[in-house]
Amino acid sequence: MKNRNIRNTVIVIDYIEEHLTEKTDLDAIANAVHYSKHHLHRIFADTTGLTIHEYVQRRKLTEAAKLLVFSNKPVLDIALIAGYESQQAFTNIFTAMYKQPPGKFRDNEKFYPLQSKFEFKGGYDMLNQNESIEWNIDYAAETDIACWMDLVRLVIDGFPCLNEKEYIEELKQRIRTRQALILKDNGTAIGAMLFSGKTGSIDFMGTHPLYQKKGIPKAFLNRVMEEFFEDKDISITTYREGDKADTGHRKIIKELGFAEAELLTEFGYPTQRFILQREKANE
């Protein structure tokens, strides 16, 4: 069943990618791939962690952002290509998601994606295990960078302003200092974490969408609490409350026991710091 859902989701994603400049709502997609809307909505969300509406909107805005930076097309033309009936409607949603209007985004000349195309690579043997899984979380090695980045591209909705070149350099540094943990299934990265043992901060935490209900974030948190953060409160930053770009990352962090702390701005993006106090983590 899992493999079939993956195959069906890939068919849907391929259709969406081929029709990004057309009307691609749930009705149109369901008719094109010959599934009921209810079935299509369920398997897509279970497989990707996003609704079809979220995926389509984020992909269209990503392509629009690319045109803003790498083309001279007028904003109105880009709005129409992205499927919006007016420049104002496009500007409103673009600003809500990218935290700056299209004109300013173009002037800054720094493209980053809201959503990359989902690519499902490799094997997922552990998905078929019904019994409790003993996660084998290891230190990442430089040979893991390729599969690590495959995971980053899948969970990019939780990583505003990603610059891959800068990220890879930071990842190499964390690998050398043994502050990068990875979890793999048959060579596929299904969980990853960057952390700082010195400051007690978690700087990146990602879980493969197919494994979103397997308790992986908790497993990583337990590992760093036991080995690296024995006497420190733990901090992590994520979206602020009500941010339209958040697809559930804030909820995951709160479910892990983190409490809201101060509001921040990182790389020009509004975020919020969360703290997990040691005494509460041990309860």
PDB file of C-alpha atoms in Angstrom:
ATOM      1  CA  MET A   1       0.000   0.000   0.000  1.00  0.00           C
ATOM      2  CA  LYS A   2       2.789   2.428   0.910  1.00  0.00           C
ATOM      3  CA  ASN A   3       4.626   1.834  -2.372  1.00  0.00           C
ATOM      4  CA  ARG A   4       1.418   2.237  -4.347  1.00  0.00           C
ATOM      5  CA  ASN A   5       0.663   5.527  -2.616  1.00  0.00           C
ATOM      6  CA  ILE A   6       4.167   6.743  -3.445  1.00  0.00           C
ATOM      7  CA  ARG A   7       3.728   5.801  -7.111  1.00  0.00           C
ATOM      8  CA  ASN A   8       0.337   7.515  -7.267  1.00  0.00           C
ATOM      9  CA  THR A   9       1.723  10.629  -5.590  1.00  0.00           C
ATOM     10  CA  VAL A  10       4.583  10.762  -8.098  1.00  0.00           C
ATOM     11  CA  ILE A  11       2.013  10.676 -10.916  1.00  0.00           C
ATOM     12  CA  VAL A  12       0.197  13.624  -9.320  1.00  0.00           C
ATOM     13  CA  ILE A  13       3.425  15.573  -8.807  1.00  0.00           C
ATOM     14  CA  ASP A  14       4.484  15.005 -12.416  1.00  0.00           C
ATOM     15  CA  TYR A  15       1.088  16.254 -13.597  1.00  0.00           C
ATOM     16  CA  ILE A  16       1.322  19.354 -11.395  1.00  0.00           C
ATOM     17  CA  GLU A  17       4.836  20.134 -12.625  1.00  0.00           C
ATOM     18  CA  GLU A  18       3.731  19.866 -16.254  1.00  0.00           C
ATOM     19  CA  HIS A  19       0.800  22.242 -15.668  1.00  0.00           C
ATOM     20  CA  LEU A  20       2.206  24.836 -13.278  1.00  0.00           C
ATOM     21  CA  THR A  21       1.130  27.692 -15.563  1.00  0.00           C
ATOM     22  CA  GLU A  22      -2.442  26.366 -15.766  1.00  0.00           C
ATOM     23  CA  LYS A  23      -5.293  26.028 -13.294  1.00  0.00           C
ATOM     24  CA  THR A  24      -4.222  23.116 -11.128  1.00  0.00           C
ATOM     25  CA  ASP A  25      -6.693  22.835  -8.277  1.00  0.00           C
ATOM     26  CA  LEU A  26      -7.838  19.586  -6.666  1.00  0.00           C
ATOM     27  CA  ASP A  27     -10.779  19.141  -9.063  1.00  0.00           C
ATOM     28  CA  ALA A  28      -8.632  19.516 -12.169  1.00  0.00           C
ATOM     29  CA  ILE A  29      -5.937  17.174 -10.891  1.00  0.00           C
ATOM     30  CA  ALA A  30      -8.408  14.517  -9.716  1.00  0.00           C
ATOM     31  CA  ASN A  31     -10.082  14.507 -13.124  1.00  0.00           C
ATOM     32  CA  ALA A  32      -6.756  14.278 -14.932  1.00  0.00           C
ATOM     33  CA  VAL A  33      -5.388  11.335 -12.934  1.00  0.00           C
ATOM     34  CA  HIS A  34      -8.782   9.612 -12.485  1.00  0.00           C
ATOM     35  CA  TYR A  35      -8.927   9.522  -8.665  1.00  0.00           C
ATOM     36  CA  SER A  36     -11.626  10.691  -6.322  1.00  0.00           C
ATOM     37  CA  LYS A  37     -10.858  14.028  -4.662  1.00  0.00           C
ATOM     38  CA  HIS A  38     -11.059  12.492  -1.194  1.00  0.00           C
ATOM     39  CA  HIS A  39      -8.651   9.663  -2.034  1.00  0.00           C
ATOM     40  CA  LEU A  40      -6.263  11.998  -3.818  1.00  0.00           C
ATOM     41  CA  HIS A  41      -6.218  14.492  -0.952  1.00  0.00           C
ATOM     42  CA  ARG A  42      -5.533  11.761   1.613  1.00  0.00           C
ATOM     43  CA  ILE A  43      -2.693   9.925  -0.128  1.00  0.00           C
ATOM     44  CA  PHE A  44      -0.975  13.144  -1.182  1.00  0.00           C
ATOM     45  CA  ALA A  45      -1.015  14.588   2.341  1.00  0.00           C
ATOM     46  CA  ASP A  46       0.084  11.268   3.882  1.00  0.00           C
ATOM     47  CA  THR A  47       2.988  10.973   1.428  1.00  0.00           C
ATOM     48  CA  THR A  48       4.259  14.556   1.260  1.00  0.00           C
ATOM     49  CA  GLY A  49       3.073  16.166   4.483  1.00  0.00           C
ATOM     50  CA  LEU A  50       1.439  18.913   2.407  1.00  0.00           C
ATOM     51  CA  THR A  51      -2.006  19.342   0.933  1.00  0.00           C
ATOM     52  CA  ILE A  52      -2.231  19.586  -2.844  1.00  0.00           C
ATOM     53  CA  HIS A  53      -3.244  23.249  -2.482  1.00  0.00           C
ATOM     54  CA  GLU A  54      -0.139  23.983  -0.369  1.00  0.00           C
ATOM     55  CA  TYR A  55       2.171  22.178  -2.768  1.00  0.00           C
ATOM     56  CA  VAL A  56       0.731  23.843  -5.889  1.00  0.00           C
ATOM     57  CA  GLN A  57       0.735  27.312  -4.343  1.00  0.00           C
ATOM     58  CA  ARG A  58       4.290  26.998  -3.064  1.00  0.00           C
ATOM     59  CA  ARG A  59       5.594  25.592  -6.348  1.00  0.00           C
ATOM     60  CA  LYS A  60       3.926  28.355  -8.378  1.00  0.00           C
ATOM     61  CA  LEU A  61       5.289  31.060  -6.096  1.00  0.00           C
ATOM     62  CA  THR A  62       8.752  29.478  -6.255  1.00  0.00           C
ATOM     63  CA  GLU A  63       8.714  29.608 -10.049  1.00  0.00           C
ATOM     64  CA  ALA A  64       7.400  33.177  -9.871  1.00  0.00           C
ATOM     65  CA  ALA A  65      10.256  34.134  -7.529  1.00  0.00           C
ATOM     66  CA  LYS A  66      12.710  32.611  -9.999  1.00  0.00           C
ATOM     67  CA  LEU A  67      11.277  34.736 -12.810  1.00  0.00           C
ATOM     68  CA  LEU A  68      11.476  37.850 -10.654  1.00  0.00           C
ATOM     69  CA  VAL A  69      15.204  37.357 -10.123  1.00  0.00           C
ATOM     70  CA  PHE A  70      16.306  35.801 -13.394  1.00  0.00           C
ATOM     71  CA  SER A  71      14.038  37.470 -15.978  1.00  0.00           C
ATOM     72  CA  ASN A  72      12.905  40.956 -16.973  1.00  0.00           C
ATOM     73  CA  LYS A  73       9.231  40.019 -17.216  1.00  0.00           C
ATOM     74  CA  PRO A  74       6.868  42.597 -15.686  1.00  0.00           C
ATOM     75  CA  VAL A  75       5.358  41.651 -12.341  1.00  0.00           C
ATOM     76  CA  LEU A  76       1.877  41.531 -13.876  1.00  0.00           C
ATOM     77  CA  ASP A  77       3.006  38.996 -16.491  1.00  0.00           C
ATOM     78  CA  ILE A  78       4.583  36.856 -13.762  1.00  0.00           C
ATOM     79  CA  ALA A  79       1.391  37.091 -11.701  1.00  0.00           C
ATOM     80  CA  LEU A  80      -0.661  35.819 -14.643  1.00  0.00           C
ATOM     81  CA  ILE A  81       1.823  33.001 -15.329  1.00  0.00           C
ATOM     82  CA  ALA A  82       1.494  31.970 -11.671  1.00  0.00           C
ATOM     83  CA  GLY A  83      -2.292  31.756 -12.096  1.00  0.00           C
ATOM     84  CA  TYR A  84      -3.363  34.963 -10.339  1.00  0.00           C
ATOM     85  CA  GLU A  85      -6.017  37.174 -11.915  1.00  0.00           C
ATOM     86  CA  SER A  86      -4.484  40.433 -10.726  1.00  0.00           C
ATOM     87  CA  GLN A  87      -1.113  41.815  -9.738  1.00  0.00           C
ATOM     88  CA  GLN A  88      -2.514  42.793  -6.346  1.00  0.00           C
ATOM     89  CA  ALA A  89      -3.688  39.274  -5.529  1.00  0.00           C
ATOM     90  CA  PHE A  90      -0.259  37.938  -6.482  1.00  0.00           C
ATOM     91  CA  THR A  91       1.518  40.622  -4.459  1.00  0.00           C
ATOM     92  CA  ASN A  92      -0.556  39.847  -1.370  1.00  0.00           C
ATOM     93  CA  ILE A  93       0.198  36.122  -1.310  1.00  0.00           C
ATOM     94  CA  PHE A  94       3.812  36.551  -2.427  1.00  0.00           C
ATOM     95  CA  THR A  95       4.428  39.030   0.396  1.00  0.00           C
ATOM     96  CA  ALA A  96       2.735  36.734   2.934  1.00  0.00           C
ATOM     97  CA  MET A  97       4.966  33.818   1.948  1.00  0.00           C
ATOM     98  CA  TYR A  98       8.268  35.527   1.115  1.00  0.00           C
ATOM     99  CA  LYS A  99       7.918  38.379   3.655  1.00  0.00           C
ATOM    100  CA  GLN A 100       8.650  41.010   1.014  1.00  0.00           C
ATOM    101  CA  PRO A 101       6.732  42.275  -2.020  1.00  0.00           C
ATOM    102  CA  PRO A 102       7.716  41.076  -5.515  1.00  0.00           C
ATOM    103  CA  GLY A 103       9.440  44.339  -6.432  1.00  0.00           C
ATOM    104  CA  LYS A 104      11.715  44.262  -3.398  1.00  0.00           C
ATOM    105  CA  PHE A 105      12.437  40.556  -3.891  1.00  0.00           C
ATOM    106  CA  ARG A 106      13.525  41.345  -7.453  1.00  0.00           C
ATOM    107  CA  ASP A 107      15.733  44.226  -6.297  1.00  0.00           C
ATOM    108  CA  ASN A 108      17.471  42.028  -3.701  1.00  0.00           C
ATOM    109  CA  GLU A 109      18.432  39.516  -6.424  1.00  0.00           C
ATOM    110  CA  LYS A 110      18.528  36.618  -3.952  1.00  0.00           C
ATOM    111  CA  PHE A 111      16.363  33.746  -5.122  1.00  0.00           C
ATOM    112  CA  TYR A 112      15.423  30.926  -2.772  1.00  0.00           C
ATOM    113  CA  PRO A 113      12.658  28.343  -3.200  1.00  0.00           C
ATOM    114  CA  LEU A 114       9.578  27.977  -1.052  1.00  0.00           C
ATOM    115  CA  GLN A 115       9.137  24.490  -2.449  1.00  0.00           C
ATOM    116  CA  SER A 116      11.290  22.315  -4.657  1.00  0.00           C
ATOM    117  CA  LYS A 117       9.744  19.576  -6.760  1.00  0.00           C
ATOM    118  CA  PHE A 118       9.283  16.486  -4.619  1.00  0.00           C
ATOM    119  CA  GLU A 119      11.623  13.675  -5.683  1.00  0.00           C
ATOM    120  CA  PHE A 120      11.278  10.266  -4.029  1.00  0.00           C
ATOM    121  CA  LYS A 121      14.553   8.371  -4.371  1.00  0.00           C
ATOM    122  CA  GLY A 122      15.879   5.124  -2.960  1.00  0.00           C
ATOM    123  CA  GLY A 123      14.256   2.439  -0.838  1.00  0.00           C
ATOM    124  CA  TYR A 124      12.028   2.787   2.188  1.00  0.00           C
ATOM    125  CA  ASP A 125      12.267  -0.596   3.858  1.00  0.00           C
ATOM    126  CA  MET A 126      11.408   0.633   7.350  1.00  0.00           C
ATOM    127  CA  LEU A 127       8.010   1.887   6.211  1.00  0.00           C
ATOM    128  CA  ASN A 128       6.851  -1.703   6.040  1.00  0.00           C
ATOM    129  CA  GLN A 129       7.904  -2.526   9.618  1.00  0.00           C
ATOM    130  CA  ASN A 130       4.916  -2.552  11.948  1.00  0.00           C
ATOM    131  CA  GLU A 131       6.851  -3.315  15.119  1.00  0.00           C
ATOM    132  CA  SER A 132       8.669  -0.682  17.143  1.00  0.00           C
ATOM    133  CA  ILE A 133      11.789   0.446  15.283  1.00  0.00           C
ATOM    134  CA  GLU A 134      15.169   0.934  16.942  1.00  0.00           C
ATOM    135  CA  TRP A 135      16.476   4.020  15.150  1.00  0.00           C
ATOM    136  CA  ASN A 136      20.195   3.893  14.309  1.00  0.00           C
ATOM    137  CA  ILE A 137      21.155   7.569  14.431  1.00  0.00           C
ATOM    138  CA  ASP A 138      24.798   8.106  13.401  1.00  0.00           C
ATOM    139  CA  TYR A 139      27.258  10.931  13.004  1.00  0.00           C
ATOM    140  CA  ALA A 140      27.070  12.167   9.405  1.00  0.00           C
ATOM    141  CA  ALA A 141      30.083  11.764   7.110  1.00  0.00           C
ATOM    142  CA  GLU A 142      30.998  13.753   4.010  1.00  0.00           C
ATOM    143  CA  THR A 143      29.838  10.774   1.946  1.00  0.00           C
ATOM    144  CA  ASP A 144      26.333  11.475   3.329  1.00  0.00           C
ATOM    145  CA  ILE A 145      26.159  15.022   1.938  1.00  0.00           C
ATOM    146  CA  ALA A 146      24.343  14.036  -1.267  1.00  0.00           C
ATOM    147  CA  CYS A 147      21.544  12.138   0.480  1.00  0.00           C
ATOM    148  CA  TRP A 148      21.431  14.780   3.252  1.00  0.00           C
ATOM    149  CA  MET A 149      20.784  17.466   0.621  1.00  0.00           C
ATOM    150  CA  ASP A 150      18.103  15.283  -0.994  1.00  0.00           C
ATOM    151  CA  LEU A 151      16.340  15.382   2.377  1.00  0.00           C
ATOM    152  CA  VAL A 152      16.848  19.141   2.764  1.00  0.00           C
ATOM    153  CA  ARG A 153      15.160  19.722  -0.600  1.00  0.00           C
ATOM    154  CA  LEU A 154      12.194  17.619   0.519  1.00  0.00           C
ATOM    155  CA  VAL A 155      11.738  19.579   3.756  1.00  0.00           C
ATOM    156  CA  ILE A 156      12.629  22.986   2.346  1.00  0.00           C
ATOM    157  CA  ASP A 157       9.226  24.303   3.452  1.00  0.00           C
ATOM    158  CA  GLY A 158      10.767  24.427   6.929  1.00  0.00           C
ATOM    159  CA  PHE A 159      13.916  26.239   5.849  1.00  0.00           C
ATOM    160  CA  PRO A 160      13.313  29.833   4.697  1.00  0.00           C
ATOM    161  CA  CYS A 161      16.073  31.589   2.727  1.00  0.00           C
ATOM    162  CA  LEU A 162      18.080  28.432   1.957  1.00  0.00           C
ATOM    163  CA  ASN A 163      21.329  29.037   0.057  1.00  0.00           C
ATOM    164  CA  GLU A 164      22.558  25.557  -0.827  1.00  0.00           C
ATOM    165  CA  LYS A 165      26.205  26.509  -1.355  1.00  0.00           C
ATOM    166  CA  GLU A 166      26.458  28.217   2.045  1.00  0.00           C
ATOM    167  CA  TYR A 167      24.492  25.418   3.701  1.00  0.00           C
ATOM    168  CA  ILE A 168      26.816  22.707   2.360  1.00  0.00           C
ATOM    169  CA  GLU A 169      29.871  24.572   3.648  1.00  0.00           C
ATOM    170  CA  GLU A 170      28.278  24.808   7.090  1.00  0.00           C
ATOM    171  CA  LEU A 171      27.297  21.134   6.907  1.00  0.00           C
ATOM    172  CA  LYS A 172      30.906  20.133   6.159  1.00  0.00           C
ATOM    173  CA  GLN A 173      32.074  22.102   9.181  1.00  0.00           C
ATOM    174  CA  ARG A 174      29.486  20.442  11.437  1.00  0.00           C
ATOM    175  CA  ILE A 175      30.467  17.017  10.101  1.00  0.00           C
ATOM    176  CA  ARG A 176      34.119  17.697  10.958  1.00  0.00           C
ATOM    177  CA  THR A 177      33.177  18.759  14.498  1.00  0.00           C
ATOM    178  CA  ARG A 178      30.722  15.858  14.947  1.00  0.00           C
ATOM    179  CA  GLN A 179      27.706  18.105  15.279  1.00  0.00           C
ATOM    180  CA  ALA A 180      25.688  16.552  12.458  1.00  0.00           C
ATOM    181  CA  LEU A 181      23.502  13.479  12.992  1.00  0.00           C
ATOM    182  CA  ILE A 182      21.810  11.437  10.297  1.00  0.00           C
ATOM    183  CA  LEU A 183      19.316   8.575  10.120  1.00  0.00           C
ATOM    184  CA  LYS A 184      19.154   6.498   6.945  1.00  0.00           C
ATOM    185  CA  ASP A 185      16.921   3.798   5.544  1.00  0.00           C
ATOM    186  CA  ASN A 186      18.582   1.741   2.812  1.00  0.00           C
ATOM    187  CA  GLY A 187      20.840   4.673   1.879  1.00  0.00           C
ATOM    188  CA  THR A 188      18.082   7.286   1.943  1.00  0.00           C
ATOM    189  CA  ALA A 189      18.355  10.049   4.546  1.00  0.00           C
ATOM    190  CA  ILE A 190      15.090  10.028   6.501  1.00  0.00           C
ATOM    191  CA  GLY A 191      16.169  12.249   9.380  1.00  0.00           C
ATOM    192  CA  ALA A 192      18.919  14.790   9.994  1.00  0.00           C
ATOM    193  CA  MET A 193      19.970  17.263  12.674  1.00  0.00           C
ATOM    194  CA  LEU A 194      22.577  20.007  12.977  1.00  0.00           C
ATOM    195  CA  PHE A 195      23.265  21.144  16.519  1.00  0.00           C
ATOM    196  CA  SER A 196      25.732  23.092  18.621  1.00  0.00           C
ATOM    197  CA  GLY A 197      26.953  21.375  21.762  1.00  0.00           C
ATOM    198  CA  LYS A 198      28.437  24.674  22.938  1.00  0.00           C
ATOM    199  CA  THR A 199      25.275  26.788  22.764  1.00  0.00           C
ATOM    200  CA  GLY A 200      22.649  24.068  23.190  1.00  0.00           C
ATOM    201  CA  SER A 201      20.934  25.001  19.932  1.00  0.00           C
ATOM    202  CA  ILE A 202      19.339  22.811  17.305  1.00  0.00           C
ATOM    203  CA  ASP A 203      20.054  24.562  14.017  1.00  0.00           C
ATOM    204  CA  PHE A 204      18.378  22.154  11.610  1.00  0.00           C
ATOM    205  CA  MET A 205      15.993  19.261  12.153  1.00  0.00           C
ATOM    206  CA  GLY A 206      14.399  17.525   9.210  1.00  0.00           C
ATOM    207  CA  THR A 207      12.300  14.383   8.785  1.00  0.00           C
ATOM    208  CA  HIS A 208      11.503  12.709   5.469  1.00  0.00           C
ATOM    209  CA  PRO A 209       7.794  13.274   4.677  1.00  0.00           C
ATOM    210  CA  LEU A 210       7.174   9.532   4.334  1.00  0.00           C
ATOM    211  CA  TYR A 211       8.319   9.028   7.935  1.00  0.00           C
ATOM    212  CA  GLN A 212       6.496  11.971   9.485  1.00  0.00           C
ATOM    213  CA  LYS A 213       4.456   9.736  11.808  1.00  0.00           C
ATOM    214  CA  LYS A 214       7.339   7.534  12.984  1.00  0.00           C
ATOM    215  CA  GLY A 215       8.550   9.633  15.924  1.00  0.00           C
ATOM    216  CA  ILE A 216      11.885  10.577  14.356  1.00  0.00           C
ATOM    217  CA  PRO A 217      12.145  14.145  15.790  1.00  0.00           C
ATOM    218  CA  LYS A 218      11.699  12.718  19.300  1.00  0.00           C
ATOM    219  CA  ALA A 219      14.406  10.120  18.662  1.00  0.00           C
ATOM    220  CA  PHE A 220      16.877  12.810  17.582  1.00  0.00           C
ATOM    221  CA  LEU A 221      15.949  15.016  20.538  1.00  0.00           C
ATOM    222  CA  ASN A 222      16.506  12.143  22.984  1.00  0.00           C
ATOM    223  CA  ARG A 223      19.921  11.446  21.442  1.00  0.00           C
ATOM    224  CA  VAL A 224      21.222  15.007  21.795  1.00  0.00           C
ATOM    225  CA  MET A 225      19.737  15.404  25.278  1.00  0.00           C
ATOM    226  CA  GLU A 226      21.453  12.263  26.521  1.00  0.00           C
ATOM    227  CA  GLU A 227      24.855  12.840  24.921  1.00  0.00           C
ATOM    228  CA  PHE A 228      25.370  16.537  24.250  1.00  0.00           C
ATOM    229  CA  PHE A 229      22.957  18.724  26.227  1.00  0.00           C
ATOM    230  CA  GLU A 230      23.093  17.106  29.657  1.00  0.00           C
ATOM    231  CA  ASP A 231      23.267  20.400  31.563  1.00  0.00           C
ATOM    232  CA  LYS A 232      21.817  22.867  29.057  1.00  0.00           C
ATOM    233  CA  ASP A 233      18.428  24.142  28.034  1.00  0.00           C
ATOM    234  CA  ILE A 234      17.844  23.449  24.342  1.00  0.00           C
ATOM    235  CA  SER A 235      16.810  26.102  21.835  1.00  0.00           C
ATOM    236  CA  ILE A 236      15.415  26.004  18.317  1.00  0.00           C
ATOM    237  CA  THR A 237      13.862  28.613  16.045  1.00  0.00           C
ATOM    238  CA  THR A 238      10.927  28.270  13.705  1.00  0.00           C
ATOM    239  CA  TYR A 239       8.097  30.247  12.143  1.00  0.00           C
ATOM    240  CA  ARG A 240       6.167  32.800  14.123  1.00  0.00           C
ATOM    241  CA  GLU A 241       2.544  32.096  14.971  1.00  0.00           C
ATOM    242  CA  GLY A 242       0.230  32.648  12.018  1.00  0.00           C
ATOM    243  CA  ASP A 243       2.961  32.594   9.363  1.00  0.00           C
ATOM    244  CA  LYS A 244       1.274  31.364   6.175  1.00  0.00           C
ATOM    245  CA  ALA A 245       4.524  29.707   5.094  1.00  0.00           C
ATOM    246  CA  ASP A 246       4.466  27.291   8.045  1.00  0.00           C
ATOM    247  CA  THR A 247       3.202  23.842   7.062  1.00  0.00           C
ATOM    248  CA  GLY A 248       3.340  22.383  10.565  1.00  0.00           C
ATOM    249  CA  HIS A 249       6.902  22.839  11.859  1.00  0.00           C
ATOM    250  CA  ARG A 250       5.832  25.075  14.736  1.00  0.00           C
ATOM    251  CA  LYS A 251       3.313  22.453  15.854  1.00  0.00           C
ATOM    252  CA  ILE A 252       5.955  19.693  15.827  1.00  0.00           C
ATOM    253  CA  ILE A 253       8.299  21.750  17.995  1.00  0.00           C
ATOM    254  CA  LYS A 254       5.577  22.521  20.532  1.00  0.00           C
ATOM    255  CA  GLU A 255       4.585  18.833  20.661  1.00  0.00           C
ATOM    256  CA  LEU A 256       8.202  18.015  21.578  1.00  0.00           C
ATOM    257  CA  GLY A 257       7.799  20.173  24.685  1.00  0.00           C
ATOM    258  CA  PHE A 258       9.462  23.394  23.561  1.00  0.00           C
ATOM    259  CA  ALA A 259       8.030  26.635  24.958  1.00  0.00           C
ATOM    260  CA  GLU A 260       7.758  29.957  23.149  1.00  0.00           C
ATOM    261  CA  ALA A 261      10.540  32.491  23.767  1.00  0.00           C
ATOM    262  CA  GLU A 262      11.574  35.739  22.094  1.00  0.00           C
ATOM    263  CA  LEU A 263      10.745  36.879  18.575  1.00  0.00           C
ATOM    264  CA  LEU A 264      13.713  37.101  16.222  1.00  0.00           C
ATOM    265  CA  THR A 265      14.613  38.153  12.700  1.00  0.00           C
ATOM    266  CA  GLU A 266      17.077  35.817  10.971  1.00  0.00           C
ATOM    267  CA  PHE A 267      18.444  36.553   7.497  1.00  0.00           C
ATOM    268  CA  GLY A 268      15.678  39.128   7.202  1.00  0.00           C
ATOM    269  CA  TYR A 269      12.993  36.556   8.024  1.00  0.00           C
ATOM    270  CA  PRO A 270      10.709  36.837  11.092  1.00  0.00           C
ATOM    271  CA  THR A 271      11.095  33.796  13.364  1.00  0.00           C
ATOM    272  CA  GLN A 272      10.608  32.802  16.982  1.00  0.00           C
ATOM    273  CA  ARG A 273      12.927  31.082  19.401  1.00  0.00           C
ATOM    274  CA  PHE A 274      11.668  28.109  21.437  1.00  0.00           C
ATOM    275  CA  ILE A 275      13.257  26.700  24.595  1.00  0.00           C
ATOM    276  CA  LEU A 276      13.149  23.226  26.123  1.00  0.00           C
ATOM    277  CA  GLN A 277      14.189  23.483  29.750  1.00  0.00           C
ATOM    278  CA  ARG A 278      16.188  20.569  31.127  1.00  0.00           C
ATOM    279  CA  GLU A 279      13.910  19.934  34.099  1.00  0.00           C
ATOM    280  CA  LYS A 280      10.870  19.759  31.830  1.00  0.00           C
ATOM    281  CA  ALA A 281      12.680  17.578  29.310  1.00  0.00           C
ATOM    282  CA  ASN A 282      13.378  15.074  32.071  1.00  0.00           C
ATOM    283  CA  GLU A 283       9.806  14.904  33.344  1.00  0.00           C
TER     284      GLU A 283
END
